[in-house]
Coordinates of C-alpha atoms and ligand atoms in Angstrom, one line a residue:
X1 CA 68.5 -15.6 239.8
X2 CA 66.2 -17.6 237.6
X3 CA 68.0 -19.8 235.0
X4 CA 64.7 -21.4 233.8
X5 CA 63.5 -20.6 230.3
X6 CA 60.0 -19.2 230.0
X7 CA 57.2 -21.4 228.6
X8 CA 57.4 -19.5 225.3
X9 CA 61.2 -19.9 225.1
X10 CA 60.9 -23.6 225.9
X11 CA 58.2 -24.0 223.1
X12 CA 60.4 -22.2 220.6
X13 CA 63.4 -24.5 221.4
X14 CA 61.2 -27.6 220.9
X15 CA 59.6 -26.3 217.7
X16 CA 63.0 -25.3 216.1
X17 CA 64.7 -28.5 217.3
X18 CA 62.0 -30.6 215.7
X19 CA 62.2 -28.6 212.5
X20 CA 66.0 -28.8 212.4
X21 CA 66.0 -32.6 213.0
X22 CA 63.3 -33.4 210.6
X23 CA 63.8 -30.9 207.7
X24 CA 67.4 -29.6 207.9
X25 CA 69.4 -32.5 209.2
X26 CA 68.7 -34.9 206.3
X27 CA 70.0 -32.2 203.9
X28 CA 73.1 -31.0 205.8
X29 CA 75.7 -33.1 204.0
X30 CA 74.3 -32.2 200.6
X31 CA 74.1 -28.5 201.5
X32 CA 77.8 -28.6 202.4
X33 CA 79.1 -30.7 199.5
X34 CA 77.1 -29.1 196.8
X35 CA 77.6 -25.6 198.4
X36 CA 74.0 -24.9 197.5
X37 CA 71.9 -22.3 199.4
X38 CA 68.8 -24.1 200.7
X39 CA 66.2 -21.5 199.6
X40 CA 63.3 -23.9 200.1
X41 CA 64.3 -24.5 203.8
X42 CA 64.3 -20.7 204.3
X43 CA 60.8 -20.5 202.8
X44 CA 59.6 -23.1 205.4
X45 CA 61.5 -21.2 208.2
X46 CA 59.6 -18.1 207.1
X47 CA 56.3 -19.9 207.3
X48 CA 57.1 -21.0 210.8
X49 CA 57.8 -17.4 211.8
X50 CA 61.5 -18.0 212.5
X51 CA 62.7 -15.1 210.5
X52 CA 60.6 -12.7 212.5
X53 CA 61.2 -14.0 216.1
X54 CA 62.6 -10.8 217.6
X55 CA 60.3 -8.4 215.8
X56 CA 56.8 -7.2 216.9
X57 CA 53.7 -8.7 215.2
X58 CA 52.8 -5.3 213.7
X59 CA 55.8 -5.6 211.4
X60 CA 55.1 -9.3 210.5
X61 CA 57.2 -10.7 213.4
X62 CA 56.5 -13.3 216.0
X63 CA 56.9 -10.9 219.0
X64 CA 59.6 -13.0 220.7
X65 CA 62.7 -11.8 222.5
X66 CA 66.4 -12.0 221.7
X67 CA 66.9 -15.0 223.9
X68 CA 64.2 -17.0 222.0
X69 CA 66.0 -15.9 218.7
X70 CA 69.4 -17.0 220.1
X71 CA 67.9 -20.4 221.1
X72 CA 66.6 -20.8 217.5
X73 CA 70.0 -20.0 216.0
X74 CA 71.6 -22.5 218.5
X75 CA 69.2 -25.2 217.5
X76 CA 69.7 -24.7 213.7
X77 CA 73.5 -24.4 214.2
X78 CA 73.5 -27.7 216.0
X79 CA 72.5 -29.4 212.7
X80 CA 73.8 -27.1 210.0
X81 CA 76.3 -24.3 210.2
X82 CA 75.5 -23.0 206.7
X83 CA 71.8 -22.6 207.4
X84 CA 72.6 -21.2 210.9
X85 CA 74.9 -18.5 209.5
X86 CA 72.4 -17.4 206.8
X87 CA 69.6 -17.4 209.3
X88 CA 71.6 -15.3 211.8
X89 CA 72.7 -12.8 209.1
X90 CA 69.2 -12.5 207.7
X91 CA 67.7 -11.6 211.1
X92 CA 70.5 -9.8 212.9
X93 CA 72.1 -7.9 209.9
X94 CA 69.5 -7.9 207.1
X95 CA 66.4 -7.0 209.1
X96 CA 67.3 -5.8 212.6
X97 CA 68.9 -2.4 211.6
X98 CA 65.6 -1.5 210.0
X99 CA 63.7 -2.4 213.2
X100 CA 66.2 -0.5 215.4
X101 CA 66.6 2.7 213.3
X102 CA 64.0 2.7 210.5
X103 CA 61.1 5.2 210.2
X104 CA 57.6 3.8 210.4
X105 CA 57.4 3.9 206.6
X106 CA 60.7 2.0 206.2
X107 CA 59.5 -0.6 208.7
X108 CA 56.2 -1.2 206.9
X109 CA 57.8 -1.3 203.5
X110 CA 61.1 -3.1 204.1
X111 CA 61.0 -4.9 207.5
X112 CA 57.6 -6.5 207.2
X113 CA 58.5 -8.8 204.2
X114 CA 61.7 -9.8 205.9
X115 CA 60.1 -10.6 209.2
X116 CA 57.3 -12.5 207.5
X117 CA 60.0 -14.6 205.8
X118 CA 58.8 -13.6 202.4
X119 CA 62.2 -12.1 201.5
X120 CA 65.7 -12.1 202.7
X121 CA 67.9 -9.1 203.6
X122 CA 71.7 -8.5 203.6
X123 CA 74.1 -6.1 205.3
X124 CA 77.0 -4.8 203.3
X125 CA 79.7 -3.3 205.5
X126 CA 82.9 -5.1 204.5
X127 CA 84.8 -3.9 201.5
X128 CA 88.0 -5.2 199.9
X129 CA 90.1 -2.6 201.8
X130 CA 87.8 -2.1 204.8
X131 CA 87.3 -5.2 207.0
X132 CA 88.1 -4.9 210.7
X133 CA 88.7 -1.2 210.0
X134 CA 85.2 -0.5 208.9
X135 CA 85.9 3.2 209.3
X136 CA 88.0 2.9 206.2
X137 CA 84.8 2.5 204.1
X138 CA 85.3 3.8 200.5
X139 CA 81.8 3.4 199.1
X140 CA 80.2 6.9 198.7
X141 CA 76.7 8.1 198.6
X142 CA 76.4 11.6 197.1
X143 CA 73.2 13.7 197.3
X144 CA 71.6 14.5 194.0
X145 CA 68.2 16.3 194.4
X146 CA 66.0 13.9 196.3
X147 CA 68.3 11.0 195.7
X148 CA 71.6 9.4 196.7
X149 CA 73.9 8.2 194.1
X150 CA 76.0 5.3 195.5
X151 CA 79.3 4.0 194.1
X152 CA 81.5 1.3 195.6
X153 CA 82.2 -2.3 196.2
X154 CA 81.3 -4.7 199.0
X155 CA 82.8 -8.2 199.6
X156 CA 81.9 -11.3 201.6
X157 CA 78.2 -10.3 202.0
X158 CA 76.0 -13.1 203.4
X159 CA 72.7 -13.9 201.5
X160 CA 73.1 -11.0 199.0
X161 CA 72.4 -13.2 195.9
X162 CA 69.1 -14.1 197.4
X163 CA 68.2 -10.8 199.1
X164 CA 65.5 -8.4 198.2
X165 CA 67.1 -5.6 200.1
X166 CA 70.7 -4.6 201.0
X167 CA 71.7 -2.3 203.8
X168 CA 74.9 -0.7 202.6
X169 CA 77.2 1.5 204.5
X170 CA 78.6 4.5 202.6
X171 CA 80.4 7.8 203.2
X172 CA 77.9 10.6 203.0
X173 CA 80.1 13.5 204.0
X174 CA 82.5 14.8 206.6
X175 CA 81.9 15.9 210.2
X176 CA 83.3 19.1 211.9
X177 CA 86.5 17.2 212.7
X178 CA 87.0 16.4 209.0
X179 CA 86.3 12.7 209.6
X180 CA 84.1 10.7 207.2
X181 CA 80.4 10.4 208.1
X182 CA 79.4 6.8 207.4
X183 CA 75.6 6.2 207.0
X184 CA 73.5 3.1 206.3
X185 CA 71.2 3.2 203.3
X186 CA 68.5 0.7 202.2
X187 CA 69.1 -0.5 198.6
X188 CA 66.6 -2.8 196.9
X189 CA 68.6 -5.4 195.0
X190 CA 66.7 -4.8 191.8
X191 CA 67.9 -1.2 191.5
X192 CA 69.8 -0.4 188.3
X193 CA 73.6 -0.5 188.8
X194 CA 73.6 -3.2 191.5
X195 CA 75.6 -6.3 190.5
X196 CA 75.8 -9.2 192.8
X197 CA 78.0 -12.2 192.1
X198 CA 78.6 -15.3 194.2
X199 CA 81.8 -17.0 193.1
X200 CA 83.6 -17.7 196.4
X201 CA 84.7 -21.3 197.0
X202 CA 84.6 -21.4 200.8
X203 CA 86.3 -23.7 203.3
X204 CA 83.2 -24.0 205.5
X205 CA 79.6 -22.7 205.8
X206 CA 79.5 -23.7 202.1
X207 CA 75.8 -23.6 201.7
X208 CA 75.5 -20.1 203.0
X209 CA 75.5 -17.6 200.2
X210 CA 78.5 -15.2 200.2
X211 CA 78.6 -12.5 197.5
X212 CA 80.4 -9.6 196.1
X213 CA 78.4 -6.4 195.4
X214 CA 79.3 -3.7 192.9
X215 CA 77.4 -0.5 193.2
X216 CA 77.7 1.6 190.0
X217 CA 75.8 4.9 190.1
X218 CA 73.0 3.3 192.1
X219 CA 70.2 5.9 192.6
X220 CA 68.0 5.5 195.6
X221 CA 65.7 8.1 197.3
X222 CA 67.1 10.0 200.3
X223 CA 64.2 8.6 202.2
X224 CA 66.1 5.2 202.2
X225 CA 68.7 6.6 204.6
X226 CA 68.5 4.5 207.8
X227 CA 68.4 6.3 211.1
X228 CA 70.4 9.4 212.0
X229 CA 72.9 10.2 209.2
X230 CA 75.4 11.6 211.8
X231 CA 75.3 8.4 213.9
X232 CA 75.7 5.8 211.1
X233 CA 78.9 4.5 212.7
X234 CA 77.5 4.0 216.2
X235 CA 74.3 2.5 214.7
X236 CA 76.2 -0.2 212.9
X237 CA 78.3 -0.9 216.0
X238 CA 75.0 -1.4 217.9
X239 CA 73.8 -3.7 215.0
X240 CA 77.1 -5.7 215.3
X241 CA 76.8 -6.0 219.1
X242 CA 73.4 -7.6 218.6
X243 CA 74.6 -9.7 215.7
X244 CA 77.4 -11.1 217.8
X245 CA 74.9 -12.7 220.2
X246 CA 73.6 -14.7 217.2
X247 CA 77.1 -15.7 216.0
X248 CA 77.9 -16.8 219.5
X249 CA 74.6 -18.8 219.6
X250 CA 75.7 -20.5 216.3
X251 CA 79.1 -21.3 217.9
X252 CA 77.2 -22.8 220.9
X253 CA 75.1 -24.9 218.5
X254 CA 78.2 -26.3 216.8
X255 CA 80.0 -26.9 220.1
X256 CA 77.0 -28.8 221.4
X257 CA 76.8 -30.9 218.2
X258 CA 80.6 -31.7 218.6
X259 CA 80.0 -32.8 222.2
X260 CA 77.0 -35.0 221.3
X261 CA 78.8 -36.7 218.4
X262 CA 82.1 -37.2 220.4
X263 CA 80.3 -38.6 223.4
X264 CA 78.2 -41.0 221.4
X265 CA 81.2 -42.2 219.4
X266 CA 83.4 -42.6 222.5
X267 CA 80.8 -44.9 224.0
X268 CA 80.5 -47.0 220.8
X269 CA 84.1 -47.3 219.7
X270 CA 86.0 -50.1 221.3
X271 CA 89.8 -50.4 221.5
X272 CA 91.9 -52.5 223.8
X273 CA 88.8 -54.5 224.7
X274 CA 86.7 -51.6 226.0
X275 CA 84.9 -48.4 224.9
X276 CA 87.3 -45.6 224.5
X277 CA 85.1 -43.6 226.8
X278 CA 86.7 -45.6 229.6
X279 CA 90.0 -44.0 229.0
X280 CA 90.7 -41.1 231.2
X281 CA 92.4 -39.1 228.3
X282 CA 89.1 -39.3 226.4
X283 CA 87.0 -38.6 229.5
X284 CA 89.0 -35.4 230.2
X285 CA 88.5 -34.1 226.6
X286 CA 84.7 -34.7 226.9
X287 CA 84.7 -33.1 230.4
X288 CA 86.4 -30.0 229.1
X289 CA 84.1 -29.7 226.1
X290 CA 81.0 -30.1 228.2
X291 CA 82.2 -27.4 230.6
X292 CA 83.0 -25.0 227.8
X293 CA 79.6 -25.6 226.2
X294 CA 77.9 -24.9 229.5
X295 CA 79.9 -21.7 230.0
X296 CA 79.2 -20.6 226.4
X297 CA 75.5 -21.1 226.9
X298 CA 75.5 -19.0 230.1
X299 CA 77.4 -16.3 228.3
X300 CA 75.1 -16.3 225.2
X301 CA 71.9 -16.3 227.2
X302 CA 73.2 -13.6 229.6
X303 CA 74.1 -11.3 226.7
X304 CA 70.6 -11.9 225.1
X305 CA 69.0 -11.3 228.5
X306 CA 70.8 -8.0 229.0
X307 CA 69.7 -6.8 225.5
X308 CA 66.1 -7.9 226.2
X309 CA 66.2 -5.9 229.5
X310 CA 67.6 -2.8 227.9
X311 CA 70.9 -3.0 229.7
X312 CA 74.3 -2.4 228.2
X313 CA 75.5 -5.6 226.5
X314 CA 78.4 -4.6 224.3
X315 CA 81.0 -6.2 226.5
X316 CA 78.9 -9.3 227.2
X317 CA 78.1 -9.9 223.6
X318 CA 81.8 -9.7 222.7
X319 CA 82.6 -12.1 225.6
X320 CA 80.0 -14.5 224.3
X321 CA 81.0 -14.2 220.7
X322 CA 84.7 -14.7 221.5
X323 CA 84.3 -17.6 223.9
X324 CA 81.5 -19.5 222.2
X325 CA 83.1 -19.4 218.7
X326 CA 86.5 -20.4 220.0
X327 CA 84.8 -23.1 222.0
X328 CA 83.1 -24.3 218.8
X329 CA 86.5 -24.6 217.1
X330 CA 88.2 -26.4 220.0
X331 CA 85.2 -28.7 220.5
X332 CA 85.1 -29.7 216.8
X333 CA 88.8 -30.2 216.8
X334 CA 88.6 -32.5 219.9
X335 CA 85.6 -34.3 218.4
X336 CA 87.7 -35.2 215.3
X337 CA 90.5 -36.4 217.6
X338 CA 88.1 -38.6 219.6
X339 CA 86.9 -40.1 216.3
X340 CA 90.4 -40.8 215.2
X341 CA 90.8 -41.5 211.5
X342 CA 87.0 -41.7 211.0
X343 CA 86.8 -38.1 212.2
X344 CA 88.8 -37.1 209.2
X345 CA 86.2 -38.6 206.9
X346 CA 83.4 -36.4 205.7
X347 CA 80.6 -38.9 206.5
X348 CA 81.2 -38.6 210.2
X349 CA 80.5 -34.8 209.9
X350 CA 82.8 -33.6 212.7
X351 CA 85.3 -32.3 210.1
X352 CA 82.5 -30.1 208.8
X353 CA 81.9 -28.7 212.3
X354 CA 85.5 -27.6 212.4
X355 CA 85.4 -26.0 208.9
X356 CA 82.1 -24.2 209.8
X357 CA 83.3 -23.1 213.2
X358 CA 86.4 -21.4 211.8
X359 CA 84.3 -18.8 210.0
X360 CA 82.7 -17.8 213.3
X361 CA 86.1 -16.6 214.6
X362 CA 86.3 -14.3 211.6
X363 CA 82.8 -12.9 210.7
X364 CA 81.1 -10.1 212.5
X365 CA 84.4 -9.0 214.1
X366 CA 87.4 -11.4 214.3
X367 CA 88.5 -12.8 217.7
X368 CA 91.1 -10.1 217.8
X369 CA 88.5 -7.4 217.3
X370 CA 86.4 -8.9 220.1
X371 CA 89.4 -8.6 222.4
X372 CA 89.8 -5.0 221.3
X373 CA 86.1 -4.3 222.1
X374 CA 86.5 -6.0 225.5
X375 CA 89.7 -4.0 226.3
X376 CA 87.9 -0.8 225.3
X377 CA 85.0 -1.6 227.6
X378 CA 87.6 -2.2 230.4
X379 CA 88.8 1.4 229.8
X380 CA 92.0 0.6 228.0
Ligands
FAD1 C1 81.7 -16.3 205.0 C2 81.7 -14.9 205.4 C3 80.6 -14.2 205.5 C4 80.6 -12.8 205.8 N1 79.4 -12.1 205.9 C5 79.5 -10.7 205.9 C6 78.3 -9.9 205.8 O1 77.2 -10.4 205.7 N2 78.4 -8.5 205.9 C7 79.6 -7.9 206.0 O2 79.7 -6.7 206.0 N3 80.8 -8.6 206.1 C8 80.7 -10.0 206.1 N4 81.9 -10.8 206.2 C9 83.2 -10.1 206.3 C10 83.8 -10.2 207.7 O3 83.0 -9.5 208.7 C11 85.3 -9.8 207.6 O4 85.9 -10.8 206.9 C12 85.9 -9.6 209.0 O5 85.3 -8.5 209.6 C13 87.4 -9.4 208.8 O6 87.8 -8.4 207.9 P1 88.9 -8.8 206.8 O7 88.5 -10.1 206.2 O8 89.1 -7.6 205.9 O9 90.2 -9.1 207.6 P2 91.2 -7.9 208.1 O10 90.5 -6.8 208.8 O11 92.2 -7.6 207.0 O12 92.0 -8.7 209.3 C14 93.1 -9.6 209.0 C15 93.7 -10.0 210.3 O13 94.2 -8.9 211.0 C16 93.7 -8.8 212.3 N5 93.5 -7.4 212.7 C17 92.9 -6.4 211.9 N6 93.0 -5.3 212.6 C18 93.5 -5.6 213.8 C19 93.8 -4.8 215.0 N7 93.5 -3.5 215.1 N8 94.4 -5.4 216.0 C20 94.7 -6.7 216.0 N9 94.4 -7.5 214.9 C21 93.9 -6.9 213.9 C22 92.3 -9.5 212.1 O14 91.8 -10.0 213.4 C23 92.7 -10.7 211.2 O15 93.3 -11.7 212.0 C24 81.9 -12.1 206.0 C25 83.0 -12.9 205.8 C26 83.0 -14.2 205.5 C27 84.3 -15.0 205.3

C-alpha cells in the first residue's frame, strides 16, 4: 500500500494551508464573535479554484480528486470551523449533486458558476418535522404543465442566504407501494415565492450561514428536476455519503488544531517548577489525541480514496464521519482541560473548537444515524 500523497495532493495541501494561515486565521475570532459569514474569503477561495476542486475543468472545476478536496477541508477546518463548514456544504451539498446527477445543460448552467466560485449553492433536505427521518419530507412539488409548483419549509440550511441556487427535496408523487417519491429540484434563489431568513443564534460554527427557507407556490421548469425522479431518495443518500467525507475531514482539521494548541501550551505552561508536558497525566492525554487524529486521518483518506476509485464507500464514509467528528469533540475537550482556566477563555480559541466540533456530531446525519448506517451495512 502507498500512503504517500501524490505531487498534486501535496501541492494542494500547501496552497490551502498557506491561504488558511495567511487569510483566514487572522479573521477567525472575529468570524466567530460577530457571527458574520466571510463572503470576501469565499470570493478569494473561488479565485484559487478551491470551490471546484473535485469537478472537471469543462464545468469550471480544478479537475482534482475527492482526496485533494478532503485535504482542503481539513486545512481550512484547522483554522476556522465556520469557514470549513460553509466550504464543505457548498461543494459537497450545493454543487456535487448537480455534477453527479445533472443533465449536460444543468451542469453548464448551474454547476459551472458554483465550481468557478462565482456563486454558492445550498442543499435543502431538513424540514422542521423531517430531520434524521428525511423520508418524512412534507415539501411538495406538483406538476403544472411544463413546471413544478413547490410548497414547503426547510430549516437549518447552510449558506442559503448567500446562495444563487438551492437544491430542494420534495415529494413528487407515490410509487407502486404507495410510498412517497422524493425528488431533488434545482431552485434559483431569486425565484418568486422563495423566502430565506437567517435568524439562528448558534452555539458554534457561528460564521457559517444557517437559514430557514419558505417555498410558497414556487414555480420552476420541470427541466430543473435533478436526476432520475424515481431515485431521488437513493440519490441524496449518495450525496450524503460523499458529504460525510468532507464533514469527517472538517472534524480531522479541528482535532489536529486541538492537538497542536494543547501540545504547544503543555510545553510552555509551568507548574510545580516544570512544564506540564512533563506530567504523565498530560502526556497520556496528548498521546491519546495524537493517536485518534492519526486514525481519523487514515479513515478520512481511505473513504476518499474508495470514492475516487469507484468502490463502495458508504460504510467507510460513515466510519470516518462518526470517528473523526467524535475525535474532534474529545480532542477539543481535552485541549481545554490541558489549558486549565485559560482554556475556558475565548482568546485561547480551544473553547471555540469544542463549540464548532459539536455541530459535526449532528449535521449530515447525527452520530446515531452514522451508527445506523454502519449497522445496516453490516447486514443488521
Ligand atoms: C448548523 C447546521 C447546519 C445544517 N446544514 C444543513 C444543510 O445544509 N442542509 C440540510 O438539509 N440540513 C442541514 N442541517 C440539518 C441537520 O442535518 C439535522 O439537524 C440533522 O440531520 C438532525 O436532524 P434533527 O435536527 O431534526 O434531529 P432529529 O432527527 O429530531 O434527532 C434528534 C435526536 O434523535 C436521534 N435520533 C433520531 N432518529 C433516530 C433513530 N432512528 N435511532 C436513534 N436515534 C435517533 C438523533 O440522533 C438525535 O440525537 C444543519 C443543521 C445545523 C445545526
